[in-house]
XYZ file of C-alpha atoms in Angstrom:
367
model
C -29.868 77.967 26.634
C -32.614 80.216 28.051
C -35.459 78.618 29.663
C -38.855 79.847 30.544
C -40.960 77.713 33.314
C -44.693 77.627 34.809
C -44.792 76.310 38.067
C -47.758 74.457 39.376
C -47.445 72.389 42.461
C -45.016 69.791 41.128
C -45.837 69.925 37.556
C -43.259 72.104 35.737
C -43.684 73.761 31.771
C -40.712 74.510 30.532
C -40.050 76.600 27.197
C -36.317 76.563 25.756
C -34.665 77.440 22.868
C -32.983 75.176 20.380
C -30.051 72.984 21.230
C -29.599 70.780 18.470
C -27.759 73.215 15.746
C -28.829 76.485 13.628
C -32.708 77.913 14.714
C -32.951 79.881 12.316
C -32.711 79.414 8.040
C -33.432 82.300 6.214
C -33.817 81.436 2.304
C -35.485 82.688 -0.695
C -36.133 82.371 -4.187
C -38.472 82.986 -6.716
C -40.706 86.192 -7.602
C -39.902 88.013 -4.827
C -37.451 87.699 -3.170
C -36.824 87.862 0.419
C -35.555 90.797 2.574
C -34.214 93.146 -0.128
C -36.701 95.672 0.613
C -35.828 96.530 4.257
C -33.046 94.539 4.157
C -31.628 94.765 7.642
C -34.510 94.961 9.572
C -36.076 91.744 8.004
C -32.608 89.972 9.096
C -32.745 91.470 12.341
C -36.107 91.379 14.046
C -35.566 87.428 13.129
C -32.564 86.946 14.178
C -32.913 89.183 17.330
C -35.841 86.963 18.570
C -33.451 83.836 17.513
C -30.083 85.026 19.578
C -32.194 85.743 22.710
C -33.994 82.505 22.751
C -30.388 80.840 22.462
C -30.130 79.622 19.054
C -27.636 79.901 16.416
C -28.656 81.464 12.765
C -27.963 80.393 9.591
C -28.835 83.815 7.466
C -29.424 83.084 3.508
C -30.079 86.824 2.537
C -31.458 87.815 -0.715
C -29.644 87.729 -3.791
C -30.166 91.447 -4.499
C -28.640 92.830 -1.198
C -26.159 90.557 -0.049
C -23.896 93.193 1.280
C -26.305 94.517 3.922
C -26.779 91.256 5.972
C -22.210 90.640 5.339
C -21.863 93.885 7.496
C -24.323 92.882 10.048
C -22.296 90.111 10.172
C -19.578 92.476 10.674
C -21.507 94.324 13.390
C -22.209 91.273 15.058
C -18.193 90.241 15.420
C -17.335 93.808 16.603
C -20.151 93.487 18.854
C -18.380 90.553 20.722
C -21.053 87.922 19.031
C -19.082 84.507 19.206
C -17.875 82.969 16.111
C -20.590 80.602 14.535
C -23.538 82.207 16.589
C -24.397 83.937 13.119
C -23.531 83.404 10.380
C -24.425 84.599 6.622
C -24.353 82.300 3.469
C -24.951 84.705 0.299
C -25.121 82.782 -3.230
C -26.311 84.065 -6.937
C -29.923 84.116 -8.401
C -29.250 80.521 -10.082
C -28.150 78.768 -7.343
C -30.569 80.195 -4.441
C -32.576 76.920 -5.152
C -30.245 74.134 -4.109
C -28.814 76.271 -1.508
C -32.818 76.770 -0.035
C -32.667 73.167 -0.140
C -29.777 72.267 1.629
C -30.820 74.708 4.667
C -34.196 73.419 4.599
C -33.688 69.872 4.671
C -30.685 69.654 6.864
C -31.858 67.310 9.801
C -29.549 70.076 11.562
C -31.516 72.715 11.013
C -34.541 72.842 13.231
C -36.361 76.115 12.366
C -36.831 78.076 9.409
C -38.021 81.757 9.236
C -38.617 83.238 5.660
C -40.033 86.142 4.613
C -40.964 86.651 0.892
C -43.556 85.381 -1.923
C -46.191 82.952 -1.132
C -45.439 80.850 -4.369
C -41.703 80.623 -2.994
C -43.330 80.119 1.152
C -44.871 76.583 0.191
C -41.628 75.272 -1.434
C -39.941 75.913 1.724
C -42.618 74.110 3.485
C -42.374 71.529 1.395
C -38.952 70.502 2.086
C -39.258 71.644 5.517
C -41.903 68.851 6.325
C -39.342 65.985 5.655
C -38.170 66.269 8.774
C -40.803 68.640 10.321
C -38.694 71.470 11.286
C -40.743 74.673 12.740
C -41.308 77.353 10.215
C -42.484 81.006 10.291
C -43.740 82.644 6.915
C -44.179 86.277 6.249
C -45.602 86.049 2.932
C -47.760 87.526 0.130
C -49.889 90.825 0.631
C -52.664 92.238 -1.116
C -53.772 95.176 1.154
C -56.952 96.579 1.503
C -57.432 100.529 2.117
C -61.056 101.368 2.775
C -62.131 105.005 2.707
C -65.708 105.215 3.661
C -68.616 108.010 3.648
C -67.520 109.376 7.408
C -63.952 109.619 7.161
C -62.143 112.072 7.294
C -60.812 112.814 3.990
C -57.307 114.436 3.855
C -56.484 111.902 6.676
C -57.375 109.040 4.361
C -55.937 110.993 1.540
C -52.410 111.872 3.448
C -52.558 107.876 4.706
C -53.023 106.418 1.209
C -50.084 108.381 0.153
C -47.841 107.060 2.849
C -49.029 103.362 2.701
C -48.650 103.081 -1.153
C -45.681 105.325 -2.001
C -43.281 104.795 1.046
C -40.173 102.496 -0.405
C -41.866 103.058 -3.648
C -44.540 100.835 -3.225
C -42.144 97.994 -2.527
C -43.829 97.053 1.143
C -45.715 93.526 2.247
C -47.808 95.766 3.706
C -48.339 98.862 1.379
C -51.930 99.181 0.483
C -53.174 97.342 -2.981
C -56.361 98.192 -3.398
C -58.381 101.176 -2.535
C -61.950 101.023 -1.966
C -63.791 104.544 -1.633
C -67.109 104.734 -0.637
C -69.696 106.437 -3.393
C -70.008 109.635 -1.286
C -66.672 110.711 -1.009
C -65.046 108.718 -3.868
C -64.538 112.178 -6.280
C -63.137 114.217 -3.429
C -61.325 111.633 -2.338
C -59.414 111.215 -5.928
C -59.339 115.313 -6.450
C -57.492 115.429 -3.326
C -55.344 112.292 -4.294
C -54.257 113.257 -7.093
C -53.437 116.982 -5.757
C -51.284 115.419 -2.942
C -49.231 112.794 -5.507
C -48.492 116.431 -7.919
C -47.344 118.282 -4.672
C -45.216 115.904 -2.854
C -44.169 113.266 -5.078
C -40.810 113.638 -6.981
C -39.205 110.738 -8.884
C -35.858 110.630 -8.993
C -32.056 109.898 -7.965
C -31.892 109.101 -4.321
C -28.561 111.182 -4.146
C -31.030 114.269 -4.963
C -32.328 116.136 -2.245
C -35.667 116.276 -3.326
C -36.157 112.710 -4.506
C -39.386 110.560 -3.094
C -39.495 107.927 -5.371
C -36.849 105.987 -6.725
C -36.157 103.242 -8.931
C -37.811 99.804 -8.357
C -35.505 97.278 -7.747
C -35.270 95.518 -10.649
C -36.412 95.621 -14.479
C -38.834 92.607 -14.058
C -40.430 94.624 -10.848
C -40.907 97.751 -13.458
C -42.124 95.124 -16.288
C -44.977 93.572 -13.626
C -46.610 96.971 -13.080
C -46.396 98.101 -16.239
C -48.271 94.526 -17.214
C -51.258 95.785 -14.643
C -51.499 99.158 -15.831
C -51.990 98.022 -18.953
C -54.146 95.123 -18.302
C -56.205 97.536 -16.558
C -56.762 99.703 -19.043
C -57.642 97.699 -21.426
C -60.452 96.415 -18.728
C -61.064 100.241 -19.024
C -59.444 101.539 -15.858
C -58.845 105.810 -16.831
C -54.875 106.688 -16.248
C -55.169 109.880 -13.929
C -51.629 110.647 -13.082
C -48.667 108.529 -13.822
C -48.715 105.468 -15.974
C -45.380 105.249 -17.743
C -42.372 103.952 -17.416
C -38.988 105.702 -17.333
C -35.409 104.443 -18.142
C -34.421 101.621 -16.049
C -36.473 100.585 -13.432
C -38.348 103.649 -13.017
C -41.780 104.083 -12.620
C -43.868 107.403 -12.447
C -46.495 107.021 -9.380
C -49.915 105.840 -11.062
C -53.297 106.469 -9.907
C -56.072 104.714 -11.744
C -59.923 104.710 -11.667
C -62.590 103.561 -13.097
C -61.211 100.481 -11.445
C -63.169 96.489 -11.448
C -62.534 93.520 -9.473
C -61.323 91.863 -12.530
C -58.448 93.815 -13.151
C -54.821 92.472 -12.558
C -54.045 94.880 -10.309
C -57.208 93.932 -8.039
C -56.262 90.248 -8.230
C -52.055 90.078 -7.390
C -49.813 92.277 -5.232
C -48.394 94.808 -7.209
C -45.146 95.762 -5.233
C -45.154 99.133 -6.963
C -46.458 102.723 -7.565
C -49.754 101.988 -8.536
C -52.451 102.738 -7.185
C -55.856 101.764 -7.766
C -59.217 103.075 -7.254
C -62.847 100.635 -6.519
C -65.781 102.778 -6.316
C -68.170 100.877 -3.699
C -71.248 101.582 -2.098
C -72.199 99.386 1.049
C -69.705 98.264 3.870
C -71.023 94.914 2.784
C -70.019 95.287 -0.503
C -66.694 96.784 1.052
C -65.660 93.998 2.705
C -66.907 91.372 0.158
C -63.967 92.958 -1.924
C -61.603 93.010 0.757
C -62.020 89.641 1.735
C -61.912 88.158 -2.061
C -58.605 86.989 -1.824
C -56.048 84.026 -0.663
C -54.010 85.879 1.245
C -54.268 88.324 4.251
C -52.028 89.932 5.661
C -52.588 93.976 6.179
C -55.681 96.022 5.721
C -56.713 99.762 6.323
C -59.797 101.321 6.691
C -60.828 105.438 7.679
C -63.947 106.134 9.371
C -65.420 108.141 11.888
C -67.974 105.696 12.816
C -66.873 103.776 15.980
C -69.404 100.271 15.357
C -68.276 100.157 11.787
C -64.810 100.168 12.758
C -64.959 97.499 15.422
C -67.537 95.520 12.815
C -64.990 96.186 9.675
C -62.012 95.730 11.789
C -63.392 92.064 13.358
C -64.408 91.323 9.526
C -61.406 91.723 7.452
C -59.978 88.780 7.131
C -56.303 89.837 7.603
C -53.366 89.423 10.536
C -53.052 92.707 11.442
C -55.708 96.300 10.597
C -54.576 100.013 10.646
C -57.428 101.913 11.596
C -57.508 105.635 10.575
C -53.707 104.906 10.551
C -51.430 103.862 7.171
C -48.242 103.182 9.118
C -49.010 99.924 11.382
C -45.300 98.192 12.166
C -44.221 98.522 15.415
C -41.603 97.136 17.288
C -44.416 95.818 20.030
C -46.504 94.748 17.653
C -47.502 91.115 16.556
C -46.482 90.572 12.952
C -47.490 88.533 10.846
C -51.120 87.165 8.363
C -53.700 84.887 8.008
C -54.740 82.667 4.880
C -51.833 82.494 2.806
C -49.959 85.355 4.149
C -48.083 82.830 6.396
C -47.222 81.502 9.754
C -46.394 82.969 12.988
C -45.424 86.250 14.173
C -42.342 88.836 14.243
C -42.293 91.356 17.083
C -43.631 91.995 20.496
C -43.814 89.388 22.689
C -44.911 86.905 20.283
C -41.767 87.024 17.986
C -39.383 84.847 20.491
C -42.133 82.353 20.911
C -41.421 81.192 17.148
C -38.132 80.072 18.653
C -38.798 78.194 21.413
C -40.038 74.914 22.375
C -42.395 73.860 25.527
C -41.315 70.915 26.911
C -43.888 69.679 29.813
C -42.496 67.939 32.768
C -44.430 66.460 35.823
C -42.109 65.927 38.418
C -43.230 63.140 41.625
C -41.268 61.340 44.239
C -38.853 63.838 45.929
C -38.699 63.973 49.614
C -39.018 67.428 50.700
């Protein structure tokens, strides 16, 4: 077991990791499930942080990609990883719910990491707090991009392409909702939809020049083809995109003409869609931004240096790209606010989730 200790005179703080069985649950179910998008790396930078703070894990990977956490399983046992150090439980669709349970309310058990919908967060926590195990949440996103009068276009415009299309829009922290400032709002969506002709091509991932696959499932494909056409009927204007192809595939939407009481302004997406809010004051700006339960990633482009430390300090979110769309680091603290969850993964922060302080005040030696 590692332990970590502050030394002051006599009086000793000690931080350790778990002793008393698995650290770590990971377990999903519901409307989004957990880890399938980056698959491995969710597993890993949890139960990286886990292993080197001396626990055991318990991994309950997501129904739709059960084979990627088996062979890090695999990886682990070639890697010399003792038997029972990790360990991987897959299960079907139907019976993710009483197998959540079982992880989550084993007296075992002492902390839970998840990452995946908010809806399917609080019944975690719920049968977590039975026997008030720790718990870390990466949940629900609904991603701000702000684009305002001073920015510099084709930066915003190359950012809001990598934010919303990488992984097919399938990201917690892909942008949602794009908010462009009066001034620049046509050029910015002349030059948007220029750059989503040019460079996106939907297709088989097997073919070489392939940027956007299928979504990875029908209901996922079904859910954005709900907000397109919710929003439309709100009269949004379809620019590019707006259909869907066999299967799961969607063509890469961009939509304008877009209100704050549109679908797709309201709930994560988790798709190619992209929409547009015409605003004209950062107050307004961040009004928008802010109007929403949860809060986990948020963008804005601006050469203005107070705006961006005002914006930035204002947005109600965990973590803020500024003039930059890609914000996950390995050294970075992730994680949200509001109802984007609990705790962090990454940098130094990520091992803390998996330790305990234990205070002692030692007296009475002879020395």
């Amino acid at each position: 077991m590692n332990k970590k200790y502050v030394a002051s005179n006599t009086r000793l703080q000690l931080q350790s990791g778990s002793t008393s069985g698995p650290g770590l649950v990971c377990s999903t179910s519901g409307p989004r499930p957990a880890q399938w998008n980056f698959p491995s790396a969710m597993i890993t930078r949890k139960v990286g942080a886990a292993l080197a703070a001396g626990c055991t894990v318990v991994v309950k990977p997501a129904e739709d990609t059960p084979l990627s956490a088996l062979a890090l399983a695999e990886l682990a046992d070639q890697a010399g990883i003792p038997a029972g150090v990790f360990n991987v439980v897959p299960c079907s669709r139907e019976k993710t719910p009483s197998v959540g349970e079982v992880l989550c309310t084993d007296p075992l058990v002492a902390k839970i990491s998840f990452t995946g919908s908010t809806a399917t967060g609080k019944v975690l926590l719920k049968l977590a707090a039975d026997t008030v195990k720790k718990a870390s949440m990466e949940l629900g996103g609904h991603a701000p991009f702000i684009v305002f009068d001073s920015a510099d276009v084709d930066k915003a415009v190359g950012g809001a392409m990598a934010s919303k299309f990488r992984n097919s829009g399938q990201t917690c922290v892909c942008s949602n909702r794009f908010l462009v400032q009066s001034g620049i709002h046509d050029r910015f969506v002349e030059k948007l939809g220029r750059a989503m002709d040019a460079e996106l091509r939907l297709g088989h991932g097997s073919e070489p020049d392939t940027t956007q696959g299928p979504l990875i499932n029908a209901r996922a494909a079904e859910k954005v083809v709900h907000q397109i056409s919710d929003a439309v009927s709100r009269g949004a204007t379809v620019l590019k995109g707006g259909r869907r192809r066999d299967g799961s595939f969607m063509e890469p939407t961009l939509l304008t003409d877009v209100t704050t009481d549109m679908l797709c302004t309201r709930e994560e997406t988790f798709g190619p869609l992209l929409p547009v809010i015409r605003f004209d004051s950062e107050d307004e700006a961040l009004a928008i931004a802010n109007a929403s339960n949860v809060g986990l990633a948020g963008y804005l482009y601006s050469q203005d240096t107070s705006q961006i430390w005002r914006v930035a300090e204002a947005l109600e979110v965990g973590m803020v790209g500024v003039n930059e769309a890609l914000l996950s680091a390995a050294e970075g603290a992730f994680g949200g606010v509001k109802q984007s969850g609990l705790g962090r993964e990454g940098s130094k922060c990520g091992i803390e989730e998996y330790l305990e302080v234990k205070y002692m005040c030692l007296g009475g030696l002879q020395v």
